[in-house]
Amino acid sequence: MPIDPTSAEACLSATPGLPQGFVWGTATAAYQIEGAWNEAGKGESIWDRFAHTPGKIKNGDTGDVAVDHYHRYKEDVRLMKEIGAKAYRFSISWPRIFPDGTGAANPQGLAFYDRLVDELIANGIAPYATLYHWDLPQALQDRWGGWESRDTAKAFADYAGYLTEKLSDRVRHFFTINEFTTFVEWGHGTGLLAPGLKLPPARLNQVRHHAVLAHGLAVRAIRERAAPGTKIGLAENIVAGVPVIETAEHIAAAERYTREINAGYLTVMLEGRYTDAFLKSAGADAPKFTGEDLEIIKSPLDFVGINVYVPKYVRATQSAPGYEVLEFSKSHPRMASFWHMIGPEALYWAPHHLMKLWNVKDIYITENGCGAADEPAADGTVTDSDRIMFQRNYLTQLRRATSEGVPVRGYFHWSLMDNFEWSAGFGTRFGLIHVDYATLKRTPKLSASFFRTVAAENRVV
Ligand code: GBH
């Protein structure tokens, strides 16, 4: 008997779910949620310094208290459980562990993450830890010029080895660095993120190189010191070419564009070489590196994580390089952040490119989500219909990918709860859970119910 197409049953059964065992989680980062910026022996980070510098952050907001997760982590883990998340991607604050960047570890810093990890596991939530989500110890900025120095890359590897040796009995998945592109380009190029530098091209290229070198050195240190079987990857905001019209020629153009535009980051980390076009266009400003550096940078990974928010529409051209990026139309819809152009297809093409260009076998979507106005009604509830619209459309494209065999293993929604959105301060809310910044009261939004249902039924609802 064919199903009656007017029935709810027909709507629900027509489309496949996500693959069995798919991991549904939420994500956060230390500086954005923890607070306790100078407690329990923590050292200053470049984000503490930057946010304390007048004029850098909207409304003068800082992460000094953030959403006080450092003290409220038990409540936050309970909320994660309530919204049905089975995994949690969080970041470790390097200056909590090594207040001076190198040297003596601070046992109280490690103790916090011990407590958090134990709480997660006791609640059936798998911890996925990011080692660097932009909060470099200020001491290393002062001592060596931070990422301008190769010594910072080495110090990162030492910290990564130490930390994973301590936590890998319980944390089985680590990401080295979050969004190489963002902290390098915005932190050292435009200066809109910490440490707020506007470096000339040669020095900026060297920072890029040190970032990927730090990743490679860390992968090796983790393999040496962590428990056997520890899984290691990275979390990069891949710049994702989306064929503006899905024909073979535009798809090929989007692939070529994606490989070139990510040349200093994903491409070199997955191929172990800078592309000819990248080196040629950098000319005399190209990074200084050795063949051994490249070997380190391409150290084999267990998985690749990508943060996906925006599309870059691409089409094929007759003339070199054979592709062109389109400007967004003035009326292109966007979410609450000024940069957040909507393009659900990005969540299909980004993992597709990873599979096609670099044969990646295990992919995680380490971030996807959006800022929205999120104004509570009189009864305190938040009906974020726009966030649900955003999620449903992006997840539909993700499901399109998995149903074609693109090996995506899990999805982490950014973010678990509203938090300090870098230069935008507390003004842009990304959470599934609303936080009242005056009282720090947490209230799940309607999108949290959407997430809970998606995770429970393992399909787009
Ligand atoms: C990610 O960045 C981050 O990993 C996460 O921490 C962040 O909260 C989340 O997504 C939402 O933004 O900040 O005004 O200088 C996403 C990619 C690239 C978007 C840089 C913002 C800089 C604008 N980001 N871009 S601004």
Short mmCIF file of N, CA and C and ligand atoms in Angstrom, two decimals, residues 28-29 32 47 89 133-134 178-179 181-182 186 190 192-193 237 307 309 337-340 367 369-371 414-415 419-424 430, ligand 1:
data_model
loop_
_atom_site.label_atom_id
_atom_site.label_comp_id
_atom_site.label_asym_id
_atom_site.label_seq_id
_atom_site.Cartn_x
_atom_site.Cartn_y
_atom_site.Cartn_z
N THR A 28 31.65 25.08 22.68
CA THR A 28 31.96 26.37 23.33
C THR A 28 33.47 26.57 23.26
N ALA A 29 33.94 27.70 23.79
CA ALA A 29 35.38 27.93 23.93
C ALA A 29 35.65 28.61 25.27
N GLN A 32 35.25 32.42 25.94
CA GLN A 32 33.90 32.90 25.68
C GLN A 32 32.91 32.56 26.80
N TRP A 47 43.69 37.49 25.06
CA TRP A 47 42.30 37.96 25.04
C TRP A 47 41.96 38.78 26.27
N ARG A 89 32.10 19.76 22.79
CA ARG A 89 33.40 20.29 22.35
C ARG A 89 33.67 21.58 23.12
N HIS A 133 41.91 27.73 21.37
CA HIS A 133 40.83 28.52 20.79
C HIS A 133 41.16 29.98 21.10
N TRP A 134 42.38 30.38 20.69
CA TRP A 134 42.79 31.78 20.57
C TRP A 134 43.33 32.48 21.81
N ASN A 178 41.76 25.72 16.85
CA ASN A 178 40.49 26.14 16.28
C ASN A 178 40.68 27.32 15.33
N GLU A 179 40.20 27.18 14.12
CA GLU A 179 40.15 28.27 13.14
C GLU A 179 41.49 29.00 12.99
N THR A 181 42.58 30.12 10.25
CA THR A 181 42.32 31.28 9.39
C THR A 181 41.88 32.49 10.20
N THR A 182 40.98 32.29 11.15
CA THR A 182 40.43 33.43 11.87
C THR A 182 41.46 34.09 12.78
N TRP A 186 42.47 37.65 11.27
CA TRP A 186 41.81 38.73 12.02
C TRP A 186 42.65 39.20 13.20
N THR A 190 43.90 42.05 10.06
CA THR A 190 43.01 43.21 10.21
C THR A 190 43.11 43.83 11.61
N LEU A 192 41.34 43.00 14.18
CA LEU A 192 40.05 43.08 14.89
C LEU A 192 39.90 42.07 16.02
N LEU A 193 40.77 41.08 16.04
CA LEU A 193 40.78 40.12 17.14
C LEU A 193 42.16 40.17 17.81
N ASN A 237 37.97 26.70 10.03
CA ASN A 237 36.84 27.28 9.28
C ASN A 237 37.22 27.32 7.80
N ASN A 307 34.46 24.11 10.75
CA ASN A 307 33.43 25.03 11.22
C ASN A 307 32.80 25.64 9.97
N TYR A 309 29.89 28.17 8.45
CA TYR A 309 28.88 29.22 8.66
C TYR A 309 28.40 29.84 7.35
N SER A 337 24.79 38.43 12.79
CA SER A 337 26.15 38.96 12.65
C SER A 337 26.30 39.58 11.26
N PHE A 338 27.04 40.70 11.19
CA PHE A 338 27.17 41.41 9.90
C PHE A 338 27.76 40.52 8.82
N TRP A 339 28.61 39.57 9.22
CA TRP A 339 29.32 38.73 8.25
C TRP A 339 28.56 37.47 7.86
N HIS A 340 27.40 37.25 8.51
CA HIS A 340 26.82 35.92 8.41
C HIS A 340 25.80 35.75 7.28
N GLU A 367 31.66 23.18 14.21
CA GLU A 367 30.80 24.32 14.54
C GLU A 367 29.87 24.58 13.37
N GLY A 369 26.05 27.21 13.35
CA GLY A 369 25.03 27.85 14.17
C GLY A 369 24.92 29.29 13.73
N CYS A 370 24.18 30.09 14.48
CA CYS A 370 24.02 31.48 14.04
C CYS A 370 23.67 32.39 15.21
N GLY A 371 23.97 33.66 15.03
CA GLY A 371 23.51 34.67 15.97
C GLY A 371 22.10 35.08 15.59
N TRP A 414 27.18 25.29 17.38
CA TRP A 414 27.74 26.47 18.04
C TRP A 414 26.59 27.43 18.28
N SER A 415 26.19 27.64 19.53
CA SER A 415 26.92 27.23 20.71
C SER A 415 25.93 26.64 21.70
N ASN A 419 27.16 33.59 24.70
CA ASN A 419 28.47 33.84 25.33
C ASN A 419 29.14 35.06 24.73
N PHE A 420 30.38 35.28 25.14
CA PHE A 420 31.17 36.43 24.71
C PHE A 420 31.60 36.22 23.26
N GLU A 421 30.98 37.00 22.36
CA GLU A 421 31.21 36.79 20.93
C GLU A 421 32.36 37.70 20.44
N TRP A 422 33.52 37.52 21.03
CA TRP A 422 34.75 38.22 20.62
C TRP A 422 34.52 39.73 20.46
N SER A 423 34.93 40.32 19.33
CA SER A 423 34.81 41.79 19.23
C SER A 423 33.37 42.28 19.30
N ALA A 424 32.40 41.39 19.05
CA ALA A 424 31.00 41.80 19.13
C ALA A 424 30.49 41.79 20.57
N PHE A 430 24.52 33.35 20.23
CA PHE A 430 24.61 32.15 19.39
C PHE A 430 24.08 30.90 20.09
C1 GBH B 1 33.67 30.95 15.02
O1 GBH B 1 34.14 31.96 14.16
C2 GBH B 1 34.48 30.82 16.29
O2 GBH B 1 35.22 29.62 16.34
C3 GBH B 1 33.67 30.96 17.53
O3 GBH B 1 34.51 31.19 18.62
C4 GBH B 1 32.64 32.06 17.34
O4 GBH B 1 31.97 32.41 18.49
C5 GBH B 1 31.67 31.57 16.30
O5 GBH B 1 32.31 31.08 15.17
C6 GBH B 1 30.64 32.60 15.87
O6 GBH B 1 31.24 33.71 15.31
O7 GBH B 1 34.60 39.11 15.23
O8 GBH B 1 33.68 41.12 14.30
O9 GBH B 1 36.02 40.67 14.08
C7 GBH B 1 33.40 32.12 12.96
C8 GBH B 1 34.15 32.79 11.84
C9 GBH B 1 35.51 34.64 11.27
C10 GBH B 1 33.34 35.06 12.07
C11 GBH B 1 35.96 36.04 11.66
C12 GBH B 1 33.73 36.46 12.51
C13 GBH B 1 35.38 38.18 12.36
C14 GBH B 1 34.37 39.25 12.59
N1 GBH B 1 34.47 34.17 12.14
N2 GBH B 1 34.84 36.97 11.73
S1 GBH B 1 34.70 40.09 14.14
#
